[in-house]
Amino acid sequence: MEPVFSTGWTGVDTAEEHIQVSDEFVEFSNGVYSDSLELASGPDKKKVGDEARSRGMAWACCGMRGWRQNMEDASLMLPKGYLSGDWRDSALFGVFDGHGGEQVARFVVRRLPQVLADIPGRDAETALREAYLRLDDMLRQPAVAAELRDMTLPGNEPQESAETCGTTAVCCLIQDNEMILSHVGDSRAVLCRQGQAVALTVDHKPELPEETDRIEAAGGFVQEGATAMGSGKEYRVNGGLNLSRALGDLRYKSDPKLKPSAQLVSAVPDTKRVPWQHDVDEFVLLASDGVWECVTNQQAVNFVRTRLPPPGSRKGLQPVLAELLDMCCATTPAQRGGLGCDNLTVVLVRFEVCLGSKSRARVFSRRCCRAGVRVFVHLTVLVWARAKA
């Protein structure tokens, strides 16, 4: 079985990816933001994705360009046994929402597995944090220009610099007894625990107090403005990027006197350990903000949970994700004030150990019930026979 990524490419040695794209050219005028996103004349609902099952888990990804001219999202799915070094017994899943071009998102998906493999496995949180920072440093190297150019999808404008190109990154590293989350940006991870949505990440937005404090301490400012379609307010770093943390976007990380954690836009991820409760944890959703703009955490969990086939079923997981993306995709750009017009990508990781045990319990219960009926019938017949005698 090949590891799966987000463009339809597969590969073990080069960790090629399943990849996709969000062109955010932002104009600022008189305090009102206008996203010149050059939406297509209609949504492209063609889906790209894959799914597989192994070692008590099943996983799937699905991506859709939607109303955007290009696909800048990317996703990564590496089951246990496909990471190298100290991480062979870990599974890694991720979603990456690019902006300013698809190149950095694709670069991160290609390079992350090897970068992580080169880091000792003593502490997963530290390792993921170090991997993000190494990737961000690699984007500064002149030798990477050719690689970024090669990351350009056919027909798109080549990009050789990460100055104005970047990506979010939400990753879930799954080990035997815990999940380790790391993220920068507003791609989000949500756990379904006994039907309840549990947020595993907090979106990195400029208006968050600790993010605003860092931006202002670095000499920047957070600008408030209206969204392109007037559906609400949004906040941008120095009137530009609507994220406060990202990989790439080097123009916001140009002060040599500041540490990575103190730059206008930081590449330092938030990390979190979540003990895996095998008996109640059902699945994890990782998705780009194109999804989370349209549904709440609980709505997404409910939608997926009520449509998933039974564990071990021949029915796949990907059709459920495709249905979710179709629901999120706007019929017209004005339908939801511009929401539902972004690229849409989601990764689902299903813990069949939990679901399988529940399924077995239900089967056992039904068998016991049937056995009880048989015993009752047998005893009734026996009593009736004795009474008749």
Coordinates of C-alpha atoms in Angstrom, one line a residue:
M1 CA 0.0 0.0 0.0
E2 CA 1.3 3.4 -1.0
P3 CA 1.1 6.4 1.4
V4 CA -1.4 8.9 0.2
F5 CA -1.1 12.7 -0.2
S6 CA -3.3 15.5 -1.8
T7 CA -2.7 15.9 -5.7
G8 CA -3.1 12.4 -6.7
W9 CA 0.6 11.6 -6.5
T10 CA 2.0 8.8 -4.4
G11 CA 5.4 7.6 -3.5
V12 CA 7.5 6.4 -0.6
D13 CA 11.0 7.5 -1.4
T14 CA 10.1 11.1 -2.4
A15 CA 6.9 11.4 -0.4
E16 CA 5.1 12.9 -3.3
E17 CA 1.7 14.3 -2.6
H18 CA -2.0 14.6 -3.1
I19 CA -2.1 18.4 -3.5
Q20 CA -4.3 21.4 -4.1
V21 CA -4.3 25.4 -4.1
S22 CA -6.0 29.6 -2.5
D23 CA -4.8 32.6 -4.4
E24 CA -5.2 35.5 -2.0
F25 CA -4.2 38.8 -3.6
V26 CA -5.5 41.3 -1.1
E27 CA -6.1 44.9 -1.8
F28 CA -6.7 47.4 1.0
S29 CA -8.5 50.6 0.4
N30 CA -10.2 53.0 2.9
G31 CA -10.3 50.4 5.6
V32 CA -12.2 47.8 3.5
Y33 CA -10.5 44.7 2.2
S34 CA -11.2 43.3 -1.2
D35 CA -10.0 39.8 -2.0
S36 CA -9.2 39.8 -5.7
L37 CA -9.6 36.1 -5.9
E38 CA -10.8 36.0 -9.5
L39 CA -13.4 33.4 -8.8
A40 CA -14.3 31.0 -11.6
S41 CA -17.5 31.3 -13.5
G42 CA -18.8 28.3 -11.6
P43 CA -17.6 25.8 -9.0
D44 CA -15.4 22.9 -10.0
K45 CA -16.7 20.1 -7.9
K46 CA -14.3 17.4 -9.2
K47 CA -12.9 15.6 -6.1
V48 CA -9.4 14.4 -5.6
G49 CA -8.7 11.9 -2.8
D50 CA -8.0 8.4 -1.5
E51 CA -8.6 6.1 1.4
A52 CA -7.2 3.0 3.0
R53 CA -7.4 0.9 6.2
S54 CA -4.7 -0.7 8.4
R55 CA -3.9 -1.6 12.0
G56 CA -7.2 -0.7 13.5
M57 CA -7.6 2.6 11.7
A58 CA -9.2 3.7 8.5
W59 CA -8.5 7.0 6.8
A60 CA -9.6 9.1 3.8
C61 CA -9.0 12.5 2.2
C62 CA -11.0 14.5 -0.2
G63 CA -10.2 17.8 -1.8
M64 CA -12.2 20.1 -4.2
R65 CA -11.2 23.3 -6.0
G66 CA -14.6 24.8 -5.7
W67 CA -15.0 28.5 -6.9
R68 CA -11.3 29.3 -6.8
Q69 CA -9.3 29.5 -10.0
N70 CA -6.6 27.3 -8.6
M71 CA -6.3 24.5 -6.0
E72 CA -3.8 25.5 -3.3
D73 CA -4.8 23.0 -0.5
A74 CA -2.7 19.9 0.2
S75 CA -3.1 16.9 2.4
L76 CA -0.9 14.2 3.8
M77 CA -1.7 10.6 5.0
L78 CA 1.1 8.3 6.1
P79 CA 0.0 5.2 8.1
K80 CA 2.2 3.4 10.5
G81 CA 5.3 1.9 8.9
Y82 CA 5.8 4.7 6.3
L83 CA 7.6 7.2 8.4
S84 CA 11.4 6.6 8.9
G85 CA 13.7 6.9 11.8
D86 CA 12.2 6.8 15.3
W87 CA 8.7 7.4 13.9
R88 CA 8.0 4.1 12.1
D89 CA 5.4 3.2 14.7
S90 CA 3.6 6.5 14.3
A91 CA 1.0 7.6 11.7
L92 CA 1.0 11.1 10.4
F93 CA -1.9 13.0 8.9
G94 CA -2.1 16.7 7.8
V95 CA -3.9 19.4 5.9
F96 CA -2.1 22.4 4.4
D97 CA -4.0 25.4 3.0
G98 CA -1.7 27.4 0.7
H99 CA -2.0 31.1 -0.1
G100 CA -0.2 33.2 -2.7
G101 CA 0.3 30.0 -4.7
E102 CA 0.3 26.3 -4.1
Q103 CA 4.1 25.9 -4.0
V104 CA 4.8 26.1 -0.2
A105 CA 2.0 23.8 0.7
R106 CA 3.3 21.2 -1.8
F107 CA 6.8 21.7 -0.6
V108 CA 5.9 21.1 3.0
V109 CA 3.9 17.9 2.2
R110 CA 6.9 16.6 0.2
R111 CA 9.6 17.5 2.8
L112 CA 7.9 17.0 6.2
P113 CA 8.2 13.2 6.4
Q114 CA 11.9 13.3 5.8
V115 CA 12.5 16.3 8.0
L116 CA 10.6 14.6 10.9
A117 CA 12.5 11.4 10.3
D118 CA 15.8 13.2 10.9
I119 CA 14.7 14.3 14.4
P120 CA 15.1 12.0 17.4
G121 CA 11.8 10.6 18.7
R122 CA 12.3 11.3 22.4
D123 CA 9.5 13.9 22.5
A124 CA 6.9 14.2 19.7
E125 CA 5.8 17.7 20.6
T126 CA 9.3 19.0 20.5
A127 CA 10.0 17.1 17.3
L128 CA 7.0 18.5 15.4
R129 CA 7.9 22.0 16.6
E130 CA 11.4 21.5 15.3
A131 CA 10.2 20.1 12.0
Y132 CA 8.1 23.2 11.3
L133 CA 10.9 25.5 12.1
R134 CA 13.4 23.5 9.9
L135 CA 10.9 23.6 7.0
D136 CA 10.5 27.4 7.4
D137 CA 14.3 27.8 7.4
M138 CA 14.6 25.6 4.3
L139 CA 12.3 28.0 2.5
R140 CA 15.0 30.8 2.9
Q141 CA 17.7 28.8 1.1
P142 CA 18.4 29.8 -2.5
A143 CA 18.6 26.2 -3.5
V144 CA 14.9 25.8 -2.7
A145 CA 13.9 28.2 -5.5
A146 CA 14.1 25.4 -8.2
E147 CA 12.1 23.0 -6.0
L148 CA 9.4 25.6 -5.5
R149 CA 9.3 26.2 -9.2
D150 CA 8.9 22.4 -9.7
M151 CA 6.0 22.5 -7.2
T152 CA 3.9 24.6 -9.6
L153 CA 0.9 22.9 -11.0
P154 CA 0.5 22.8 -14.8
G155 CA -0.8 26.1 -16.2
N156 CA -0.2 28.1 -13.0
E157 CA 2.3 31.0 -12.5
P158 CA 5.7 29.6 -11.4
Q159 CA 6.8 30.7 -7.9
E160 CA 10.4 30.6 -6.8
S161 CA 10.2 32.4 -3.5
A162 CA 8.3 32.0 -0.3
E163 CA 8.3 35.8 0.3
T164 CA 4.6 36.1 -0.6
C165 CA 3.7 32.4 -0.7
G166 CA 2.8 30.4 2.4
T167 CA 0.7 27.8 4.0
T168 CA -1.2 26.7 7.1
A169 CA -0.3 23.3 8.6
V170 CA -2.3 21.2 10.9
C171 CA -0.9 17.7 11.7
C172 CA -1.9 14.8 13.8
L173 CA 0.7 12.3 14.8
I174 CA -1.0 9.2 16.1
Q175 CA 0.9 6.8 18.4
D176 CA -0.4 3.8 20.4
N177 CA -1.8 5.7 23.3
E178 CA -2.0 9.3 22.3
M179 CA -2.4 11.8 19.5
I180 CA 0.0 14.8 19.1
L181 CA -1.3 17.8 17.4
S182 CA 0.7 20.7 15.9
H183 CA -0.6 23.6 13.8
V184 CA 0.0 27.0 12.5
G185 CA -2.8 29.0 10.9
D186 CA -6.5 28.3 10.7
S187 CA -6.7 24.8 9.4
R188 CA -8.3 22.9 12.2
A189 CA -8.4 19.5 13.9
V190 CA -11.6 18.2 15.6
L191 CA -12.1 15.0 17.5
C192 CA -15.4 13.0 17.7
R193 CA -15.6 11.6 21.2
Q194 CA -18.8 9.6 21.8
G195 CA -20.5 11.9 19.3
Q196 CA -19.3 15.1 20.9
A197 CA -17.0 17.5 19.0
V198 CA -13.8 18.3 20.8
A199 CA -11.7 21.1 19.3
L200 CA -8.0 20.0 19.2
T201 CA -6.6 23.3 17.8
V202 CA -7.4 27.0 18.1
D203 CA -7.2 29.0 14.9
H204 CA -4.3 31.5 14.7
K205 CA -5.9 34.7 13.9
P206 CA -4.4 38.2 14.2
E207 CA -7.2 39.5 16.5
L208 CA -6.4 36.9 19.3
P209 CA -4.9 38.9 22.1
E210 CA -1.6 37.0 22.4
E211 CA -1.2 37.1 18.6
T212 CA -1.9 40.9 18.5
D213 CA 0.6 41.5 21.3
R214 CA 3.3 39.7 19.4
I215 CA 2.5 41.5 16.1
E216 CA 2.6 44.9 17.8
A217 CA 5.8 44.1 19.7
A218 CA 7.4 43.3 16.4
G219 CA 6.5 46.7 15.1
G220 CA 3.4 45.7 13.1
F221 CA -0.3 46.3 13.4
V222 CA -3.6 44.4 13.1
Q223 CA -6.0 46.0 10.6
E224 CA -9.7 45.5 10.9
G225 CA -11.8 45.4 7.7
A226 CA -14.9 43.9 6.1
T227 CA -14.7 40.7 4.2
A228 CA -14.9 40.8 0.4
M229 CA -18.6 40.0 0.3
G230 CA -19.5 42.0 3.4
S231 CA -20.4 38.9 5.4
G232 CA -18.5 40.1 8.5
K233 CA -15.2 41.5 9.8
E234 CA -11.7 40.1 9.4
Y235 CA -8.3 41.1 10.7
R236 CA -5.0 41.2 8.8
V237 CA -1.4 41.6 9.7
N238 CA -0.2 45.0 8.5
G239 CA -3.3 45.1 6.3
G240 CA -2.2 41.9 4.4
L241 CA -2.2 38.3 5.7
N242 CA -5.3 37.2 7.6
L243 CA -3.3 34.6 9.6
S244 CA -0.9 35.3 12.4
R245 CA 1.1 32.0 12.0
A246 CA 2.1 30.2 8.9
L247 CA 5.0 28.5 7.1
G248 CA 6.5 30.6 4.4
D249 CA 5.3 34.3 4.1
L250 CA 8.9 35.3 4.6
R251 CA 8.2 39.0 4.1
Y252 CA 6.6 39.0 7.6
K253 CA 9.7 37.3 9.1
S254 CA 12.5 39.7 8.0
D255 CA 13.7 41.1 11.3
P256 CA 17.0 39.4 12.1
K257 CA 16.9 40.6 15.7
L258 CA 13.8 38.7 16.5
K259 CA 13.4 35.0 17.2
P260 CA 11.0 32.9 15.1
S261 CA 8.4 33.1 17.9
A262 CA 8.5 36.9 17.9
Q263 CA 8.2 37.7 14.2
L264 CA 5.1 39.4 12.8
V265 CA 4.0 36.0 11.5
S266 CA 5.4 33.1 13.4
A267 CA 6.2 29.6 12.2
V268 CA 6.2 28.2 15.7
P269 CA 3.3 25.8 16.0
D270 CA 1.0 25.2 19.0
T271 CA 1.3 21.6 20.0
K272 CA -0.9 19.4 22.2
R273 CA -0.9 15.9 23.5
V274 CA -4.3 14.2 23.6
P275 CA -4.5 10.8 25.4
W276 CA -6.2 8.4 23.0
Q277 CA -9.3 7.0 24.8
H278 CA -9.7 3.8 22.8
D279 CA -13.3 3.1 24.0
V280 CA -14.8 6.5 23.2
D281 CA -12.7 8.3 20.5
E282 CA -14.3 7.6 17.2
F283 CA -12.6 9.8 14.6
V284 CA -10.6 12.9 13.9
L285 CA -11.3 15.5 11.2
L286 CA -8.6 17.7 9.8
A287 CA -9.8 20.4 7.4
S288 CA -8.9 23.7 5.7
D289 CA -10.8 26.8 6.7
G290 CA -13.0 26.6 3.6
V291 CA -14.8 23.8 5.5
W292 CA -14.9 25.5 8.9
E293 CA -16.3 28.7 7.5
C294 CA -19.4 26.8 6.6
V295 CA -20.0 24.4 9.4
T296 CA -19.4 24.4 13.2
N297 CA -17.2 21.7 14.8
Q298 CA -20.3 19.8 16.0
Q299 CA -22.1 20.2 12.7
A300 CA -19.2 18.6 10.9
V301 CA -19.0 15.7 13.4
N302 CA -22.7 15.1 13.3
F303 CA -22.7 15.2 9.5
V304 CA -19.9 12.7 9.2
R305 CA -20.9 10.4 12.1
T306 CA -24.4 9.8 10.8
R307 CA -23.2 8.8 7.4
L308 CA -20.2 6.6 8.1
P309 CA -20.6 3.0 7.1
P310 CA -20.1 0.3 9.8
P311 CA -16.5 -0.7 10.5
G312 CA -15.2 -3.3 8.0
S313 CA -17.9 -2.4 5.5
R314 CA -17.1 -2.4 1.8
K315 CA -18.6 1.1 1.5
G316 CA -15.8 3.7 1.6
L317 CA -15.3 6.7 3.7
Q318 CA -14.5 9.1 0.9
P319 CA -18.1 9.5 -0.4
V320 CA -19.0 10.8 3.0
L321 CA -16.3 13.5 2.8
A322 CA -17.3 14.3 -0.8
E323 CA -20.8 14.9 0.4
L324 CA -19.5 17.2 3.2
L325 CA -17.6 19.3 0.7
D326 CA -20.6 19.5 -1.6
M327 CA -22.6 20.8 1.3
C328 CA -20.0 23.4 2.1
C329 CA -19.6 24.6 -1.5
A330 CA -21.8 27.7 -2.2
T331 CA -24.3 27.6 -5.0
T332 CA -23.4 31.2 -5.9
P333 CA -20.7 33.5 -4.4
A334 CA -23.4 35.7 -2.9
Q335 CA -25.4 32.8 -1.3
R336 CA -23.6 33.0 2.1
G337 CA -21.8 36.3 1.8
G338 CA -18.8 34.8 0.1
L339 CA -18.5 31.8 2.4
G340 CA -18.3 28.4 0.6
C341 CA -16.1 29.9 -2.2
D342 CA -12.7 28.7 -0.9
N343 CA -10.8 25.5 -1.7
L344 CA -12.1 22.7 0.4
T345 CA -10.0 19.8 1.9
V346 CA -10.8 17.3 4.6
V347 CA -8.9 14.3 6.1
L348 CA -10.8 11.8 8.2
V349 CA -9.0 9.3 10.5
R350 CA -11.3 6.7 12.0
F351 CA -10.4 4.6 15.0
E352 CA -11.9 1.2 14.2
V353 CA -10.5 -0.2 17.4
C354 CA -13.1 1.8 19.3
L355 CA -15.9 1.3 16.8
G356 CA -15.0 -2.4 16.4
S357 CA -15.3 -3.1 20.1
K358 CA -18.7 -1.3 20.2
S359 CA -19.8 -3.3 17.2
R360 CA -18.6 -6.6 18.7
A361 CA -20.5 -5.7 22.0
R362 CA -23.7 -5.1 20.1
V363 CA -23.3 -8.4 18.2
F364 CA -22.5 -10.2 21.5
S365 CA -25.6 -8.6 23.1
R366 CA -27.8 -9.7 20.2
R367 CA -26.4 -13.2 20.4
C368 CA -27.0 -13.3 24.1
C369 CA -30.5 -12.1 23.6
R370 CA -31.2 -14.8 21.0
A371 CA -29.6 -17.4 23.2
G372 CA -31.8 -16.2 26.1
V373 CA -34.9 -16.6 23.9
R374 CA -33.8 -20.1 22.9
V375 CA -33.2 -21.1 26.6
F376 CA -36.6 -19.6 27.6
V377 CA -38.4 -21.5 24.8
H378 CA -36.5 -24.7 25.8
L379 CA -37.5 -24.4 29.5
T380 CA -41.1 -23.5 28.6
V381 CA -41.4 -26.6 26.4
L382 CA -39.8 -28.7 29.1
V383 CA -42.2 -27.5 31.8
W384 CA -45.2 -27.9 29.5
A385 CA -44.1 -31.5 28.7
R386 CA -43.7 -32.4 32.4
A387 CA -47.0 -30.9 33.3
K388 CA -48.7 -32.9 30.5
A389 CA -47.0 -36.1 31.7

